[in-house]
């Protein structure tokens, strides 16, 4: 029951944040996506160095 309430509060906060500050939310998502892409790129570099 507590897990469900916390999940609903988190989803509600995310929706509130997106509706009130869409530019900031877009920047946050863009930064997170960029970080993920950089991490995958570095994993690729790591495996390339192992093969060489």
Short mmCIF file of C-alpha atoms in Angstrom, two decimals:
data_model
loop_
_atom_site.label_atom_id
_atom_site.label_comp_id
_atom_site.label_asym_id
_atom_site.label_seq_id
_atom_site.Cartn_x
_atom_site.Cartn_y
_atom_site.Cartn_z
CA UNK A 1 0.00 0.00 0.00
CA UNK A 2 2.78 2.44 0.93
CA UNK A 3 4.67 1.58 -2.24
CA UNK A 4 1.60 2.44 -4.33
CA UNK A 5 1.13 5.80 -2.57
CA UNK A 6 4.80 6.71 -3.03
CA UNK A 7 4.65 5.73 -6.70
CA UNK A 8 1.58 7.92 -7.25
CA UNK A 9 3.28 10.85 -5.49
CA UNK A 10 6.38 10.49 -7.67
CA UNK A 11 4.31 10.32 -10.87
CA UNK A 12 2.27 13.32 -9.72
CA UNK A 13 5.42 15.33 -9.02
CA UNK A 14 6.85 14.47 -12.45
CA UNK A 15 3.66 15.59 -14.19
CA UNK A 16 3.57 18.79 -12.10
CA UNK A 17 7.22 19.52 -12.95
CA UNK A 18 6.66 18.92 -16.67
CA UNK A 19 3.61 21.19 -16.79
CA UNK A 20 5.16 24.06 -14.81
CA UNK A 21 8.69 24.11 -16.23
CA UNK A 22 8.73 22.37 -19.61
CA UNK A 23 11.98 24.03 -20.73
CA UNK A 24 13.85 22.87 -17.63
CA UNK A 25 12.35 19.40 -17.94
CA UNK A 26 13.45 19.20 -21.57
CA UNK A 27 16.98 20.27 -20.60
CA UNK A 28 17.10 17.63 -17.87
CA UNK A 29 15.98 14.88 -20.25
CA UNK A 30 18.43 16.06 -22.90
CA UNK A 31 21.30 16.07 -20.39
CA UNK A 32 20.39 12.60 -19.13
CA UNK A 33 20.15 11.22 -22.67
CA UNK A 34 23.49 12.82 -23.54
CA UNK A 35 25.09 11.25 -20.49
CA UNK A 36 23.75 7.82 -21.42
CA UNK A 37 25.05 8.18 -24.98
CA UNK A 38 28.48 9.23 -23.67
CA UNK A 39 28.58 6.18 -21.40
CA UNK A 40 27.79 3.83 -24.29
CA UNK A 41 30.42 5.57 -26.40
CA UNK A 42 33.04 5.03 -23.72
CA UNK A 43 32.11 1.35 -23.44
CA UNK A 44 32.67 1.09 -27.19
CA UNK A 45 36.09 2.74 -26.87
CA UNK A 46 36.95 0.32 -24.06
CA UNK A 47 36.13 -2.74 -26.16
CA UNK A 48 37.97 -1.34 -29.16
CA UNK A 49 41.07 -0.91 -27.03
CA UNK A 50 40.76 -4.50 -25.79
CA UNK A 51 40.64 -5.84 -29.34
CA UNK A 52 43.61 -3.85 -30.64
#
